[in-house]
CSV table of C-alpha atoms in Angstrom, one decimal:
chain,number,residue,atom,x,y,z
Z,1,UNK,CA,-36.9,-37.2,11.0
Z,2,UNK,CA,-33.4,-38.6,11.7
Z,3,UNK,CA,-32.1,-37.4,8.4
Z,4,UNK,CA,-33.5,-33.9,9.1
Z,5,UNK,CA,-31.7,-33.9,12.5
Z,6,UNK,CA,-28.4,-34.9,10.8
Z,7,UNK,CA,-28.7,-32.1,8.3
Z,8,UNK,CA,-29.4,-29.6,11.1
Z,9,UNK,CA,-26.4,-30.8,13.0
Z,10,UNK,CA,-24.2,-30.5,9.9
Z,11,UNK,CA,-25.3,-26.9,9.4
Z,12,UNK,CA,-24.6,-26.1,13.0
Z,13,UNK,CA,-21.2,-27.7,12.8
Z,14,UNK,CA,-20.4,-25.8,9.6
Z,15,UNK,CA,-21.5,-22.5,11.3
Z,16,UNK,CA,-19.3,-23.1,14.3
Z,17,UNK,CA,-16.1,-23.9,12.3
Z,18,UNK,CA,-16.6,-21.5,9.4
Z,19,UNK,CA,-14.6,-18.4,9.0
Z,20,UNK,CA,-16.0,-15.2,7.5
Z,21,UNK,CA,-14.0,-12.8,5.4
Z,22,UNK,CA,-15.0,-9.5,3.8
Z,23,UNK,CA,-13.3,-7.7,0.9
Z,24,UNK,CA,-13.8,-4.2,-0.5
Z,25,UNK,CA,-11.3,-3.9,-3.3
Z,26,UNK,CA,-10.5,-6.0,-6.4
Z,27,UNK,CA,-7.3,-5.2,-8.3
Z,28,UNK,CA,-6.7,-6.6,-11.8
Z,29,UNK,CA,-3.0,-7.5,-11.8
Z,30,UNK,CA,-0.4,-8.4,-14.4
Z,31,UNK,CA,3.2,-9.7,-14.0
Z,32,UNK,CA,5.8,-9.7,-16.8
Z,33,UNK,CA,9.2,-11.4,-16.9
Z,34,UNK,CA,11.2,-9.0,-19.1
Z,35,UNK,CA,14.2,-11.3,-19.6
Z,36,UNK,CA,14.3,-13.5,-22.6
Z,37,UNK,CA,10.9,-15.0,-23.7
Z,38,UNK,CA,8.4,-12.7,-21.9
Z,39,UNK,CA,5.9,-14.6,-19.7
Z,40,UNK,CA,2.8,-12.7,-18.7
Z,41,UNK,CA,0.7,-13.7,-15.8
Z,42,UNK,CA,-2.6,-12.1,-15.0
Z,43,UNK,CA,-5.1,-12.4,-12.2
Z,44,UNK,CA,-7.0,-10.7,-9.5
Z,45,UNK,CA,-5.8,-9.5,-6.1
Z,46,UNK,CA,-8.7,-9.0,-3.7
Z,47,UNK,CA,-8.2,-7.4,-0.3
Z,48,UNK,CA,-9.7,-5.7,2.7
Z,49,UNK,CA,-8.4,-2.2,3.1
Z,50,UNK,CA,-8.8,-2.3,6.9
Z,51,UNK,CA,-7.3,-5.8,7.5
Z,52,UNK,CA,-4.0,-6.5,5.7
Z,53,UNK,CA,-3.6,-9.8,7.4
Z,54,UNK,CA,-5.7,-11.7,4.8
Z,55,UNK,CA,-6.0,-11.4,1.0
Z,56,UNK,CA,-7.2,-13.5,-1.9
Z,57,UNK,CA,-5.8,-14.3,-5.4
Z,58,UNK,CA,-7.6,-15.5,-8.4
Z,59,UNK,CA,-5.4,-16.7,-11.2
Z,60,UNK,CA,-6.1,-16.6,-14.9
Z,61,UNK,CA,-6.9,-20.3,-14.9
Z,62,UNK,CA,-9.7,-19.5,-12.3
Z,63,UNK,CA,-7.9,-21.3,-9.5
Z,64,UNK,CA,-7.3,-19.2,-6.4
Z,65,UNK,CA,-6.1,-19.1,-2.8
Z,66,UNK,CA,-7.3,-17.1,0.2
Z,67,UNK,CA,-4.4,-16.4,2.5
Z,68,UNK,CA,-5.0,-15.7,6.2
Z,69,UNK,CA,-2.1,-14.9,8.5
Z,70,UNK,CA,-3.0,-16.4,11.9
Z,71,UNK,CA,0.0,-15.5,13.9
Z,72,UNK,CA,3.7,-14.4,13.6
Z,73,UNK,CA,4.7,-17.8,12.2
Z,74,UNK,CA,1.9,-19.3,10.3
Z,75,UNK,CA,-0.8,-18.7,7.8
Z,76,UNK,CA,-3.7,-20.7,6.5
Z,77,UNK,CA,-4.3,-21.2,2.7
Z,78,UNK,CA,-7.7,-22.0,1.4
Z,79,UNK,CA,-7.6,-23.2,-2.2
Z,80,UNK,CA,-10.6,-22.7,-4.4
Z,81,UNK,CA,-12.0,-22.7,-7.9
Z,82,UNK,CA,-13.7,-19.6,-9.1
Z,83,UNK,CA,-16.6,-19.6,-11.5
Z,84,UNK,CA,-19.3,-17.2,-12.7
Z,85,UNK,CA,-22.9,-17.9,-13.5
Z,86,UNK,CA,-25.1,-15.1,-14.7
Z,87,UNK,CA,-22.4,-12.6,-13.7
Z,88,UNK,CA,-22.4,-13.9,-10.1
Z,89,UNK,CA,-19.2,-15.3,-8.6
Z,90,UNK,CA,-19.0,-18.7,-6.9
Z,91,UNK,CA,-16.1,-20.0,-4.8
Z,92,UNK,CA,-15.8,-23.8,-4.5
Z,93,UNK,CA,-13.2,-24.4,-1.8
Z,94,UNK,CA,-11.2,-27.6,-2.4
Z,95,UNK,CA,-8.5,-27.8,0.3
Z,96,UNK,CA,-7.0,-26.1,3.2
Z,97,UNK,CA,-3.3,-25.9,4.1
Z,98,UNK,CA,-1.1,-24.5,6.8
Z,99,UNK,CA,2.4,-23.1,6.0
Z,100,UNK,CA,5.2,-21.7,8.1
Z,101,UNK,CA,5.5,-18.0,7.6
Z,102,UNK,CA,9.0,-17.7,9.0
Z,103,UNK,CA,10.8,-19.6,6.2
Z,104,UNK,CA,12.0,-16.5,4.3
Z,105,UNK,CA,13.9,-17.1,1.1
Z,106,UNK,CA,16.3,-14.3,1.8
Z,107,UNK,CA,17.6,-12.3,4.7
Z,108,UNK,CA,16.8,-8.6,4.7
Z,109,UNK,CA,18.0,-6.6,7.7
Z,110,UNK,CA,18.2,-3.1,6.4
Z,111,UNK,CA,15.9,-1.2,3.9
Z,112,UNK,CA,16.7,2.1,2.4
Z,113,UNK,CA,14.0,4.1,0.4
Z,114,UNK,CA,14.8,7.0,-1.9
Z,115,UNK,CA,12.3,9.2,-3.7
Z,116,UNK,CA,13.3,9.4,-7.3
Z,117,UNK,CA,10.3,11.1,-8.9
Z,118,UNK,CA,6.7,12.2,-8.4
Z,119,UNK,CA,5.2,9.3,-6.5
Z,120,UNK,CA,8.1,7.1,-7.5
Z,121,UNK,CA,10.5,5.4,-5.0
Z,122,UNK,CA,13.6,3.2,-5.1
Z,123,UNK,CA,13.7,0.6,-2.4
Z,124,UNK,CA,17.1,-0.9,-1.7
Z,125,UNK,CA,17.4,-4.0,0.6
Z,126,UNK,CA,20.5,-5.2,2.3
Z,127,UNK,CA,21.2,-8.5,4.2
Z,128,UNK,CA,22.8,-6.5,7.0
Z,129,UNK,CA,23.2,-2.9,8.0
Z,130,UNK,CA,26.9,-3.1,7.2
Z,131,UNK,CA,26.4,-4.7,3.7
Z,132,UNK,CA,27.6,-2.6,0.8
Z,133,UNK,CA,25.7,-4.7,-1.9
Z,134,UNK,CA,22.0,-5.0,-2.1
Z,135,UNK,CA,20.2,-8.4,-2.4
Z,136,UNK,CA,16.9,-6.9,-3.6
Z,137,UNK,CA,15.9,-3.7,-5.4
Z,138,UNK,CA,12.4,-2.5,-6.2
Z,139,UNK,CA,11.2,0.6,-8.0
Z,140,UNK,CA,7.6,1.4,-7.1
Z,141,UNK,CA,5.2,3.8,-8.8
Z,142,UNK,CA,2.3,5.0,-6.5
Z,143,UNK,CA,-1.1,6.4,-7.4
Z,144,UNK,CA,-3.2,8.3,-4.9
Z,145,UNK,CA,-6.5,6.8,-3.8
Z,146,UNK,CA,-9.0,7.3,-1.0
Z,147,UNK,CA,-7.8,4.4,1.2
Z,148,UNK,CA,-4.5,2.9,2.4
Z,149,UNK,CA,-4.1,0.1,-0.2
Z,150,UNK,CA,-0.3,-0.2,-0.1
Z,151,UNK,CA,0.2,-3.9,-0.7
Z,152,UNK,CA,2.8,-5.8,-2.8
Z,153,UNK,CA,1.3,-8.4,-5.2
Z,154,UNK,CA,3.4,-11.0,-7.2
Z,155,UNK,CA,6.3,-10.5,-4.8
Z,156,UNK,CA,8.1,-13.7,-4.0
Z,157,UNK,CA,8.8,-12.9,-0.4
Z,158,UNK,CA,7.4,-13.8,3.0
Z,159,UNK,CA,4.9,-11.7,4.9
Z,160,UNK,CA,7.3,-10.2,7.4
Z,161,UNK,CA,9.7,-8.9,4.7
Z,162,UNK,CA,6.8,-7.5,2.7
Z,163,UNK,CA,5.6,-5.7,5.8
Z,164,UNK,CA,9.1,-4.4,6.4
Z,165,UNK,CA,9.2,-3.0,2.9
Z,166,UNK,CA,5.8,-1.3,3.2
Z,167,UNK,CA,6.7,0.2,6.6
Z,168,UNK,CA,10.0,1.6,5.2
Z,169,UNK,CA,8.1,3.1,2.2
Z,170,UNK,CA,5.5,4.7,4.5
Z,171,UNK,CA,8.3,6.5,6.3
Z,172,UNK,CA,8.7,8.6,3.2
Z,173,UNK,CA,5.0,9.4,2.8
Z,174,UNK,CA,4.8,11.8,5.7
Z,175,UNK,CA,1.6,10.3,7.3
Z,176,UNK,CA,-0.5,10.2,4.1
Z,177,UNK,CA,-0.8,6.5,3.1
Z,178,UNK,CA,-3.7,6.7,0.8
Z,179,UNK,CA,-2.0,5.2,-2.2
Z,180,UNK,CA,-1.8,1.9,-4.1
Z,181,UNK,CA,1.2,0.6,-5.9
Z,182,UNK,CA,0.3,1.1,-9.5
Z,183,UNK,CA,3.4,-0.8,-10.8
Z,184,UNK,CA,6.7,-2.0,-9.5
Z,185,UNK,CA,9.8,-3.5,-11.0
Z,186,UNK,CA,11.8,-6.1,-9.0
Z,187,UNK,CA,15.5,-7.0,-9.3
Z,188,UNK,CA,16.2,-10.0,-7.1
Z,189,UNK,CA,20.0,-9.5,-7.7
Z,190,UNK,CA,20.4,-13.1,-8.9
Z,191,UNK,CA,19.6,-12.5,-12.6
Z,192,UNK,CA,15.8,-12.7,-12.1
Z,193,UNK,CA,13.7,-9.6,-12.7
Z,194,UNK,CA,9.9,-9.0,-12.9
Z,195,UNK,CA,7.6,-6.1,-13.7
Z,196,UNK,CA,4.1,-6.0,-12.1
Z,197,UNK,CA,1.2,-3.8,-12.9
Z,198,UNK,CA,-2.4,-3.0,-11.8
Z,199,UNK,CA,-4.5,-2.7,-14.9
Z,200,UNK,CA,-7.8,-1.9,-13.1
Z,201,UNK,CA,-9.1,-1.3,-9.6
Z,202,UNK,CA,-12.7,-1.5,-8.4
Z,203,UNK,CA,-14.6,-1.2,-5.1
Z,204,UNK,CA,-16.5,-4.3,-4.2
Z,205,UNK,CA,-18.7,-5.6,-1.4
Z,206,UNK,CA,-17.7,-9.3,-1.1
Z,207,UNK,CA,-18.2,-11.6,1.9
Z,208,UNK,CA,-16.9,-15.2,1.8
Z,209,UNK,CA,-17.4,-17.9,4.4
Z,210,UNK,CA,-14.8,-20.7,4.3
Z,211,UNK,CA,-15.4,-24.2,5.6
Z,212,UNK,CA,-12.7,-24.0,8.3
């Protein structure tokens, strides 16, 4: 009887502390380093189209992380291993981390977006409004869809900068945000460049409960 009570208490505790996340889109993504020996990274980018504050990545080695922005300065990272049995996915959460969201790797104060083709835009970033030289350049190719899925994947920048880039891009879309970024090329202006692509996109109905 005592063991049964302990088990019940454990389940109650898990339910109180657990956090629930739902996802409705799974994007198969690929990143290429075009300079020198090309390195290709593949994985999955899983998101909720109504809630951009959390997202999930599954790498090609089946490791993954669920990222939840909890306020303007911090987010929680849930590390997990992904496996499939009989075509059913399982997520074995292994650790939880908290990181500071304000530690941006570069300062971007001004963003200029130019339309350069059909659903193609050139994003130029400057450290200040008076700067003449960019410190980040991105060319994005959009594809229409039925929801606002405008997210950057494989972009080595903090949350606030990525949101600033998306907001600046949306200013050029005249109120219609039902697109996803099919591909984008990034020039970090320090010799490092990347090219990122979506190779597939599917609607899903996924709910995950993390042991908070």
